[in-house]
C-alpha positions as YAML, in Angstrom:
chain: A
units: angstrom
residues:
- id: 1
  name: MET
  ca: [18.85, -2.83, -2.17]
- id: 2
  name: ASN
  ca: [19.41, -1.57, 1.36]
- id: 3
  name: ILE
  ca: [18.08, 1.70, 2.73]
- id: 4
  name: GLU
  ca: [19.41, 2.94, 6.04]
- id: 5
  name: GLY
  ca: [17.08, 2.16, 8.89]
- id: 6
  name: VAL
  ca: [14.40, 0.46, 6.79]
- id: 7
  name: SER
  ca: [13.99, -3.20, 5.91]
- id: 8
  name: HIS
  ca: [11.96, -4.39, 2.92]
- id: 9
  name: SER
  ca: [11.01, -8.04, 2.46]
- id: 10
  name: ASN
  ca: [10.65, -9.67, -0.91]
- id: 11
  name: ILE
  ca: [7.52, -11.59, -1.84]
- id: 12
  name: ARG
  ca: [7.02, -14.04, -4.63]
- id: 13
  name: THR
  ca: [5.24, -12.70, -7.66]
- id: 14
  name: VAL
  ca: [4.42, -13.64, -11.24]
- id: 15
  name: ASN
  ca: [7.30, -13.34, -13.64]
- id: 16
  name: LYS
  ca: [7.29, -12.65, -17.36]
- id: 17
  name: ALA
  ca: [6.67, -16.28, -18.21]
- id: 18
  name: GLY
  ca: [3.89, -16.64, -15.68]
- id: 19
  name: SER
  ca: [5.76, -18.74, -13.13]
- id: 20
  name: VAL
  ca: [6.31, -17.82, -9.50]
- id: 21
  name: ARG
  ca: [9.66, -16.39, -8.45]
- id: 22
  name: ASP
  ca: [11.30, -14.38, -5.70]
- id: 23
  name: SER
  ca: [11.07, -10.73, -6.61]
- id: 24
  name: VAL
  ca: [10.28, -7.29, -5.34]
- id: 25
  name: PRO
  ca: [6.63, -6.76, -6.35]
- id: 26
  name: PRO
  ca: [5.69, -3.66, -8.35]
- id: 27
  name: ILE
  ca: [4.42, -1.55, -5.46]
- id: 28
  name: HIS
  ca: [7.49, -2.42, -3.38]
- id: 29
  name: ALA
  ca: [9.75, -1.34, -6.21]
- id: 30
  name: GLN
  ca: [7.89, 1.95, -6.56]
- id: 31
  name: ALA
  ca: [8.14, 2.60, -2.83]
- id: 32
  name: ILE
  ca: [11.87, 1.96, -2.82]
- id: 33
  name: GLN
  ca: [12.24, 4.28, -5.78]
- id: 34
  name: SER
  ca: [10.39, 6.92, -3.77]
- id: 35
  name: TYR
  ca: [13.02, 6.65, -1.04]
- id: 36
  name: GLN
  ca: [15.79, 7.12, -3.60]
- id: 37
  name: GLU
  ca: [14.20, 10.11, -5.29]
- id: 38
  name: LEU
  ca: [13.60, 11.91, -2.02]
- id: 39
  name: GLY
  ca: [17.35, 12.12, -1.40]
- id: 40
  name: PRO
  ca: [19.78, 10.80, 1.21]
- id: 41
  name: ILE
  ca: [18.70, 9.96, 4.75]
- id: 42
  name: GLU
  ca: [19.85, 12.42, 7.37]
- id: 43
  name: ALA
  ca: [21.41, 10.85, 10.45]
- id: 44
  name: ILE
  ca: [20.00, 12.81, 13.38]
- id: 45
  name: GLU
  ca: [19.14, 12.11, 16.99]
- id: 46
  name: ALA
  ca: [15.72, 11.89, 18.64]
- id: 47
  name: THR
  ca: [14.02, 10.07, 15.76]
- id: 48
  name: GLY
  ca: [12.80, 6.53, 15.43]
- id: 49
  name: THR
  ca: [10.75, 6.83, 18.61]
- id: 50
  name: TYR
  ca: [7.05, 6.44, 19.26]
- id: 51
  name: ASP
  ca: [4.87, 8.27, 21.75]
- id: 52
  name: LEU
  ca: [3.04, 5.54, 23.68]
- id: 53
  name: SER
  ca: [1.10, 7.92, 25.93]
- id: 54
  name: GLY
  ca: [-1.91, 8.01, 23.64]
- id: 55
  name: GLU
  ca: [-2.51, 11.60, 24.68]
- id: 56
  name: VAL
  ca: [-3.17, 13.35, 21.38]
- id: 57
  name: ALA
  ca: [-4.33, 16.94, 21.23]
- id: 58
  name: PRO
  ca: [-7.70, 17.38, 19.46]
- id: 59
  name: THR
  ca: [-7.49, 18.92, 16.01]
- id: 60
  name: GLY
  ca: [-11.08, 19.97, 15.48]
- id: 61
  name: LEU
  ca: [-11.02, 18.42, 12.02]
- id: 62
  name: GLY
  ca: [-13.49, 15.67, 12.78]
- id: 63
  name: PHE
  ca: [-11.59, 12.40, 13.14]
- id: 64
  name: THR
  ca: [-10.74, 9.89, 15.85]
- id: 65
  name: VAL
  ca: [-7.56, 8.09, 16.88]
- id: 66
  name: ALA
  ca: [-7.56, 4.31, 16.47]
- id: 67
  name: ALA
  ca: [-6.57, 2.16, 19.42]
- id: 68
  name: PRO
  ca: [-3.05, 0.70, 19.22]
- id: 69
  name: ASN
  ca: [-2.92, -2.71, 17.53]
- id: 70
  name: GLY
  ca: [0.79, -3.45, 17.96]
- id: 71
  name: TYR
  ca: [1.84, -2.53, 14.45]
- id: 72
  name: GLU
  ca: [2.35, 1.15, 15.21]
- id: 73
  name: ILE
  ca: [5.85, 0.29, 16.44]
- id: 74
  name: TYR
  ca: [6.80, -0.45, 12.83]
- id: 75
  name: MET
  ca: [5.73, 3.08, 11.89]
- id: 76
  name: PRO
  ca: [7.80, 5.13, 14.35]
- id: 77
  name: ALA
  ca: [6.87, 8.79, 14.73]
- id: 78
  name: ARG
  ca: [8.38, 11.76, 16.50]
- id: 79
  name: PRO
  ca: [7.64, 12.09, 20.23]
- id: 80
  name: GLY
  ca: [4.20, 13.67, 20.62]
- id: 81
  name: TYR
  ca: [2.94, 12.27, 17.31]
- id: 82
  name: PHE
  ca: [1.20, 8.97, 16.60]
- id: 83
  name: SER
  ca: [0.71, 6.51, 13.75]
- id: 84
  name: ASN
  ca: [-2.27, 4.51, 15.04]
- id: 85
  name: ASN
  ca: [-4.53, 5.51, 12.17]
- id: 86
  name: LEU
  ca: [-1.93, 4.18, 9.74]
- id: 87
  name: SER
  ca: [-1.16, 0.95, 11.59]
- id: 88
  name: ILE
  ca: [-4.81, 0.00, 12.12]
- id: 89
  name: ALA
  ca: [-5.01, -0.82, 8.41]
- id: 90
  name: VAL
  ca: [-2.66, -3.78, 8.89]
- id: 91
  name: THR
  ca: [-5.30, -5.64, 10.89]
- id: 92
  name: ASP
  ca: [-8.41, -3.82, 9.62]
- id: 93
  name: PRO
  ca: [-8.00, -2.13, 6.22]
- id: 94
  name: SER
  ca: [-11.66, -1.13, 6.29]
- id: 95
  name: ALA
  ca: [-11.20, 1.02, 9.42]
- id: 96
  name: GLU
  ca: [-11.99, 4.70, 8.84]
- id: 97
  name: PRO
  ca: [-10.95, 6.69, 11.92]
- id: 98
  name: PHE
  ca: [-10.18, 9.66, 9.69]
- id: 99
  name: SER
  ca: [-12.46, 9.33, 6.66]
- id: 100
  name: PHE
  ca: [-15.66, 8.02, 8.28]
- id: 101
  name: GLU
  ca: [-18.77, 9.54, 6.66]
- id: 102
  name: LYS
  ca: [-16.64, 11.82, 4.48]
- id: 103
  name: SER
  ca: [-17.05, 12.06, 0.72]
- id: 104
  name: ARG
  ca: [-13.96, 11.77, -1.43]
- id: 105
  name: SER
  ca: [-13.74, 15.54, -1.86]
- id: 106
  name: GLU
  ca: [-14.14, 16.03, 1.90]
- id: 107
  name: ILE
  ca: [-11.34, 13.54, 2.55]
- id: 108
  name: VAL
  ca: [-9.05, 15.39, 0.15]
- id: 109
  name: GLU
  ca: [-9.80, 18.73, 1.78]
- id: 110
  name: ALA
  ca: [-9.42, 17.40, 5.33]
- id: 111
  name: ALA
  ca: [-6.20, 15.58, 4.50]
- id: 112
  name: ARG
  ca: [-4.73, 18.73, 3.02]
- id: 113
  name: LYS
  ca: [-5.54, 20.66, 6.19]
- id: 114
  name: VAL
  ca: [-4.03, 17.99, 8.43]
- id: 115
  name: LEU
  ca: [-0.81, 17.79, 6.43]
- id: 116
  name: ASP
  ca: [-0.47, 21.57, 6.43]
- id: 117
  name: ALA
  ca: [-1.04, 21.65, 10.19]
- id: 118
  name: ARG
  ca: [1.62, 18.98, 10.74]
- id: 119
  name: TYR
  ca: [4.12, 20.82, 8.52]
- id: 120
  name: ALA
  ca: [3.52, 23.98, 10.55]
- id: 121
  name: ARG
  ca: [3.81, 22.17, 13.88]
- id: 122
  name: MET
  ca: [7.13, 20.61, 12.90]
- id: 123
  name: ALA
  ca: [8.47, 23.93, 11.65]
- id: 124
  name: ASP
  ca: [7.40, 25.68, 14.87]
- id: 125
  name: SER
  ca: [9.28, 23.05, 16.88]
- id: 126
  name: GLY
  ca: [12.53, 24.06, 15.20]
- id: 127
  name: GLU
  ca: [12.77, 20.75, 13.33]
- id: 128
  name: PRO
  ca: [10.95, 21.15, 10.00]
- id: 129
  name: PHE
  ca: [9.69, 18.11, 8.11]
- id: 130
  name: ARG
  ca: [12.48, 16.13, 6.44]
- id: 131
  name: PRO
  ca: [11.59, 13.93, 3.48]
- id: 132
  name: LYS
  ca: [14.46, 11.62, 4.43]
- id: 133
  name: SER
  ca: [14.46, 11.04, 8.18]
- id: 134
  name: ILE
  ca: [15.77, 7.89, 9.82]
- id: 135
  name: GLU
  ca: [13.20, 5.09, 9.66]
- id: 136
  name: ALA
  ca: [10.91, 7.54, 7.83]
- id: 137
  name: ALA
  ca: [9.80, 8.88, 11.23]
- id: 138
  name: ASP
  ca: [8.78, 12.22, 9.70]
- id: 139
  name: TRP
  ca: [6.56, 10.41, 7.18]
- id: 140
  name: TYR
  ca: [4.55, 8.78, 9.94]
- id: 141
  name: SER
  ca: [4.48, 12.00, 11.96]
- id: 142
  name: LEU
  ca: [3.11, 13.88, 8.97]
- id: 143
  name: PHE
  ca: [0.58, 11.26, 7.83]
- id: 144
  name: GLY
  ca: [-0.24, 9.73, 11.23]
- id: 145
  name: GLU
  ca: [-3.84, 10.96, 11.44]
- id: 146
  name: LEU
  ca: [-4.78, 9.51, 8.04]
- id: 147
  name: ASP
  ca: [-6.38, 6.12, 7.47]
- id: 148
  name: ARG
  ca: [-5.95, 3.93, 4.38]
- id: 149
  name: ARG
  ca: [-8.94, 5.41, 2.58]
- id: 150
  name: ALA
  ca: [-7.38, 8.86, 2.97]
- id: 151
  name: LEU
  ca: [-4.03, 7.58, 1.69]
- id: 152
  name: SER
  ca: [-5.77, 6.14, -1.34]
- id: 153
  name: ALA
  ca: [-7.51, 9.46, -2.00]
- id: 154
  name: ILE
  ca: [-4.15, 11.23, -1.88]
- id: 155
  name: ARG
  ca: [-2.50, 8.61, -4.07]
- id: 156
  name: THR
  ca: [-5.11, 8.95, -6.83]
- id: 157
  name: ASP
  ca: [-5.87, 12.67, -6.53]
- id: 158
  name: GLU
  ca: [-5.33, 14.58, -9.74]
- id: 159
  name: SER
  ca: [-6.43, 18.03, -8.56]
- id: 160
  name: GLY
  ca: [-2.92, 19.17, -7.66]
- id: 161
  name: TYR
  ca: [-3.80, 19.40, -3.96]
- id: 162
  name: PHE
  ca: [-0.88, 17.11, -3.13]
- id: 163
  name: SER
  ca: [2.72, 17.20, -4.25]
- id: 164
  name: ALA
  ca: [4.39, 14.29, -6.03]
- id: 165
  name: MET
  ca: [6.39, 13.68, -2.86]
- id: 166
  name: GLU
  ca: [3.23, 13.44, -0.75]
- id: 167
  name: GLN
  ca: [1.65, 11.02, -3.19]
- id: 168
  name: GLU
  ca: [4.80, 8.87, -3.16]
- id: 169
  name: ILE
  ca: [4.79, 8.77, 0.63]
- id: 170
  name: ALA
  ca: [1.12, 7.77, 0.66]
- id: 171
  name: GLN
  ca: [1.89, 4.95, -1.77]
- id: 172
  name: ALA
  ca: [4.88, 3.76, 0.27]
- id: 173
  name: ILE
  ca: [2.83, 3.59, 3.47]
- id: 174
  name: MET
  ca: [0.06, 1.70, 1.68]
- id: 175
  name: THR
  ca: [2.72, -0.75, 0.49]
- id: 176
  name: GLN
  ca: [3.92, -1.19, 4.06]
- id: 177
  name: GLN
  ca: [0.41, -1.83, 5.35]
- id: 178
  name: GLN
  ca: [-0.15, -4.58, 2.79]
- id: 179
  name: SER
  ca: [3.29, -6.10, 3.31]
- id: 180
  name: LEU
  ca: [2.86, -6.40, 7.07]
- id: 181
  name: ALA
  ca: [-0.62, -7.86, 6.62]
- id: 182
  name: MET
  ca: [0.83, -10.55, 4.32]
- id: 183
  name: GLY
  ca: [3.61, -11.51, 6.70]
- id: 184
  name: GLN
  ca: [6.28, -9.71, 4.68]
- id: 185
  name: TYR
  ca: [8.37, -7.38, 6.82]
- id: 186
  name: TYR
  ca: [8.60, -3.71, 5.94]
- id: 187
  name: GLY
  ca: [9.75, -1.40, 8.69]
- id: 188
  name: PRO
  ca: [12.66, -0.43, 10.95]
- id: 189
  name: THR
  ca: [15.56, -2.85, 10.52]
- id: 190
  name: ARG
  ca: [16.03, -3.01, 14.29]
- id: 191
  name: LEU
  ca: [12.57, -4.61, 14.66]
- id: 192
  name: ALA
  ca: [12.77, -7.16, 11.84]
- id: 193
  name: GLU
  ca: [13.69, -10.07, 14.13]
- id: 194
  name: ALA
  ca: [10.95, -9.25, 16.63]
- id: 195
  name: TYR
  ca: [8.42, -9.12, 13.79]
- id: 196
  name: ALA
  ca: [9.54, -12.50, 12.46]
- id: 197
  name: GLU
  ca: [9.13, -14.07, 15.90]
- id: 198
  name: ALA
  ca: [5.67, -12.60, 16.47]
- id: 199
  name: GLU
  ca: [4.18, -12.97, 12.98]
- id: 200
  name: GLU
  ca: [1.83, -15.91, 12.51]
- id: 201
  name: ILE
  ca: [2.29, -16.18, 8.73]
- id: 202
  name: ASP
  ca: [5.22, -18.35, 7.68]
- id: 203
  name: PRO
  ca: [7.08, -16.36, 5.00]
- id: 204
  name: SER
  ca: [7.84, -19.62, 3.17]
- id: 205
  name: ASP
  ca: [4.15, -20.62, 3.02]
- id: 206
  name: LEU
  ca: [3.08, -19.18, -0.32]
- id: 207
  name: MET
  ca: [-0.48, -20.38, 0.06]
- id: 208
  name: ALA
  ca: [-0.81, -18.52, 3.36]
- id: 209
  name: ILE
  ca: [0.79, -15.37, 1.96]
- id: 210
  name: GLY
  ca: [-1.38, -15.34, -1.14]
- id: 211
  name: LYS
  ca: [-4.59, -16.04, 0.75]
- id: 212
  name: ALA
  ca: [-3.83, -13.43, 3.40]
- id: 213
  name: GLY
  ca: [-3.15, -10.87, 0.70]
- id: 214
  name: ALA
  ca: [-6.32, -11.60, -1.24]
- id: 215
  name: LEU
  ca: [-8.57, -11.52, 1.83]
- id: 216
  name: TRP
  ca: [-6.90, -8.36, 3.13]
- id: 217
  name: LEU
  ca: [-7.24, -6.55, -0.19]
- id: 218
  name: ASP
  ca: [-10.93, -7.48, -0.29]
- id: 219
  name: GLN
  ca: [-11.46, -5.37, 2.83]
- id: 220
  name: VAL
  ca: [-10.15, -2.05, 1.55]
- id: 221
  name: SER
  ca: [-12.54, 0.70, 0.50]
- id: 222
  name: HIS
  ca: [-14.61, 0.41, -2.67]
- id: 223
  name: GLU
  ca: [-12.96, 3.64, -3.84]
- id: 224
  name: GLU
  ca: [-9.54, 2.04, -3.70]
- id: 225
  name: LYS
  ca: [-10.74, -1.03, -5.56]
- id: 226
  name: THR
  ca: [-12.21, 1.03, -8.38]
- id: 227
  name: THR
  ca: [-9.68, 3.87, -8.72]
- id: 228
  name: LEU
  ca: [-6.27, 2.44, -7.82]
- id: 229
  name: SER
  ca: [-4.75, 0.25, -10.52]
- id: 230
  name: GLU
  ca: [-2.27, -1.25, -8.05]
- id: 231
  name: TRP
  ca: [-5.22, -2.80, -6.22]
- id: 232
  name: MET
  ca: [-6.27, -4.70, -9.35]
- id: 233
  name: GLU
  ca: [-2.71, -5.89, -9.98]
- id: 234
  name: GLN
  ca: [-2.03, -6.88, -6.38]
- id: 235
  name: ARG
  ca: [-5.40, -8.58, -5.93]
- id: 236
  name: ALA
  ca: [-4.87, -10.70, -9.05]
- id: 237
  name: ALA
  ca: [-1.26, -11.46, -8.09]
- id: 238
  name: ALA
  ca: [-2.24, -12.56, -4.57]
- id: 239
  name: GLN
  ca: [-4.91, -14.95, -5.85]
- id: 240
  name: TYR
  ca: [-2.59, -16.27, -8.55]
- id: 241
  name: LEU
  ca: [0.13, -16.88, -5.97]
- id: 242
  name: TYR
  ca: [-2.31, -18.76, -3.73]
- id: 243
  name: GLU
  ca: [-3.74, -20.91, -6.52]
- id: 244
  name: ASN
  ca: [-0.33, -21.82, -7.93]
- id: 245
  name: ALA
  ca: [1.00, -22.72, -4.49]
- id: 246
  name: ALA
  ca: [-2.07, -24.88, -3.85]
- id: 247
  name: LYS
  ca: [-1.56, -26.62, -7.18]
- id: 248
  name: ASP
  ca: [2.10, -27.29, -6.36]
- id: 249
  name: ALA
  ca: [1.07, -28.71, -2.98]
- id: 250
  name: GLY
  ca: [-1.60, -30.92, -4.51]
- id: 251
  name: VAL
  ca: [-4.35, -29.11, -2.61]
- id: 252
  name: LYS
  ca: [-7.67, -27.99, -4.04]
- id: 253
  name: PRO
  ca: [-7.67, -24.19, -3.72]
- id: 254
  name: GLU
  ca: [-10.52, -22.29, -2.14]
- id: 255
  name: ASP
  ca: [-12.56, -19.93, -4.28]
- id: 256
  name: LEU
  ca: [-11.00, -16.53, -3.61]
- id: 257
  name: SER
  ca: [-12.85, -14.68, -6.36]
- id: 258
  name: SER
  ca: [-12.86, -10.94, -5.75]
- id: 259
  name: GLY
  ca: [-16.21, -10.23, -7.37]
- id: 260
  name: PHE
  ca: [-14.59, -7.89, -9.90]
- id: 261
  name: ARG
  ca: [-14.58, -8.98, -13.51]
- id: 262
  name: PHE
  ca: [-11.43, -7.02, -14.33]
- id: 263
  name: VAL
  ca: [-9.52, -8.98, -11.69]
- id: 264
  name: ASP
  ca: [-10.83, -12.25, -13.14]
- id: 265
  name: MET
  ca: [-9.71, -11.14, -16.59]
- id: 266
  name: LEU
  ca: [-6.23, -10.24, -15.34]
- id: 267
  name: LEU
  ca: [-5.96, -13.68, -13.72]
- id: 268
  name: GLU
  ca: [-6.97, -15.18, -17.04]
- id: 269
  name: ALA
  ca: [-4.13, -13.26, -18.68]
- id: 270
  name: TYR
  ca: [-1.64, -14.64, -16.12]
- id: 271
  name: ARG
  ca: [-2.81, -18.19, -16.77]
- id: 272
  name: GLU
  ca: [-2.74, -17.70, -20.51]
- id: 273
  name: LEU
  ca: [0.82, -16.40, -20.35]
- id: 274
  name: GLU
  ca: [1.84, -19.40, -18.28]
- id: 275
  name: GLN
  ca: [0.45, -21.70, -20.96]
- id: 276
  name: LEU
  ca: [2.19, -19.80, -23.76]
- id: 277
  name: GLY
  ca: [5.56, -19.86, -22.01]
- id: 278
  name: GLU
  ca: [8.72, -17.99, -22.93]
- id: 279
  name: GLY
  ca: [8.75, -15.57, -25.84]
- id: 280
  name: HIS
  ca: [5.40, -13.97, -25.06]
- id: 281
  name: GLU
  ca: [4.69, -10.63, -23.41]
- id: 282
  name: LEU
  ca: [1.85, -10.14, -20.92]
- id: 283
  name: ASN
  ca: [1.17, -6.63, -22.19]
- id: 284
  name: TYR
  ca: [0.28, -7.87, -25.65]
- id: 285
  name: LEU
  ca: [-2.25, -10.50, -24.59]
- id: 286
  name: PRO
  ca: [-5.85, -9.53, -25.51]
- id: 287
  name: SER
  ca: [-7.04, -10.70, -22.08]
- id: 288
  name: TYR
  ca: [-4.55, -8.38, -20.38]
- id: 289
  name: GLN
  ca: [-5.60, -5.40, -22.47]
- id: 290
  name: LYS
  ca: [-9.24, -6.23, -21.88]
- id: 291
  name: ALA
  ca: [-8.68, -6.37, -18.11]
- id: 292
  name: TRP
  ca: [-7.26, -2.86, -18.15]
- id: 293
  name: GLN
  ca: [-10.03, -1.55, -20.38]
- id: 294
  name: MET
  ca: [-12.64, -3.04, -18.06]
- id: 295
  name: PHE
  ca: [-10.94, -1.39, -15.10]
- id: 296
  name: VAL
  ca: [-10.92, 2.03, -16.80]
- id: 297
  name: ASP
  ca: [-14.51, 1.68, -17.99]
- id: 298
  name: GLN
  ca: [-15.82, 1.25, -14.44]
- id: 299
  name: MET
  ca: [-13.79, 4.10, -12.93]
- id: 300
  name: PRO
  ca: [-15.59, 7.29, -11.87]
- id: 301
  name: SER
  ca: [-15.66, 9.73, -14.78]
- id: 302
  name: GLU
  ca: [-13.42, 12.27, -13.05]
- id: 303
  name: GLN
  ca: [-10.75, 9.58, -12.64]
- id: 304
  name: SER
  ca: [-10.98, 7.82, -15.99]
- id: 305
  name: SER
  ca: [-11.08, 11.00, -18.06]
- id: 306
  name: SER
  ca: [-7.36, 11.58, -17.62]
- id: 307
  name: THR
  ca: [-6.22, 7.96, -17.53]
- id: 308
  name: THR
  ca: [-3.89, 6.76, -20.25]
- id: 309
  name: LEU
  ca: [-3.42, 3.08, -20.97]
- id: 310
  name: PHE
  ca: [0.01, 1.66, -21.83]
- id: 311
  name: PHE
  ca: [0.09, -1.85, -23.23]
...
């Protein structure tokens, strides 16, 4: 599926029978769906650029601007805006230039204020925010001050502070951060070749991709690990990919245990499904259901109270 101005790479994931195949992983598929649901892309001029001056007006909302790390070019913003706080997560997902020393509720409140301020600034410029701008430049302009922890808070917020569109954008950017960190391109089509030449991870090296994903996911905030179900799924999938690739290569895999029992249980479900083969459904395996129940049981009460399980 092609989307104007944006390139998405596929990564190998676990299929129904437990083997490894080329596929768009769940969070990629959801991000692409977000693009579709937000309507057609508008072809306009003066987008797809990035302000390299680094001169950002203070907001008074108590956050800093991360130093450029080279990945901000894949998150192009309008002139005068920046995406450093989003791109820093590619190389350091634990970085908190926006959410440092803020509680979850403080992050939610601050993020709401920042988004409202950006909406107003764009409207005052005569070019209001467009959900479908070329290369998603308006997404990065709107969310540019936020770090990954703030995106996760938006993604999982159930207070109604954020619209469905805003939550979908947060999820799509989180997908992009992870993809770039794993050597899987996700960004402006015009930069795909440059990324491939500069990236150190060989996209055909499944061991490297899986290991990079697992280690990167281990660095995100504890809140994300314990409230975002995609983290559990992606963490288990990354480790499974690495271990299977190591097995195929005849190499003894490193211990990439996450330290979370629900991830271990989900991995057990993947392995069990692989042993059972065709004709079996992952959702119906007791180990799979137990993994999800363990995840819900450890969630903060305000999150788990409204969570529904589908097996």
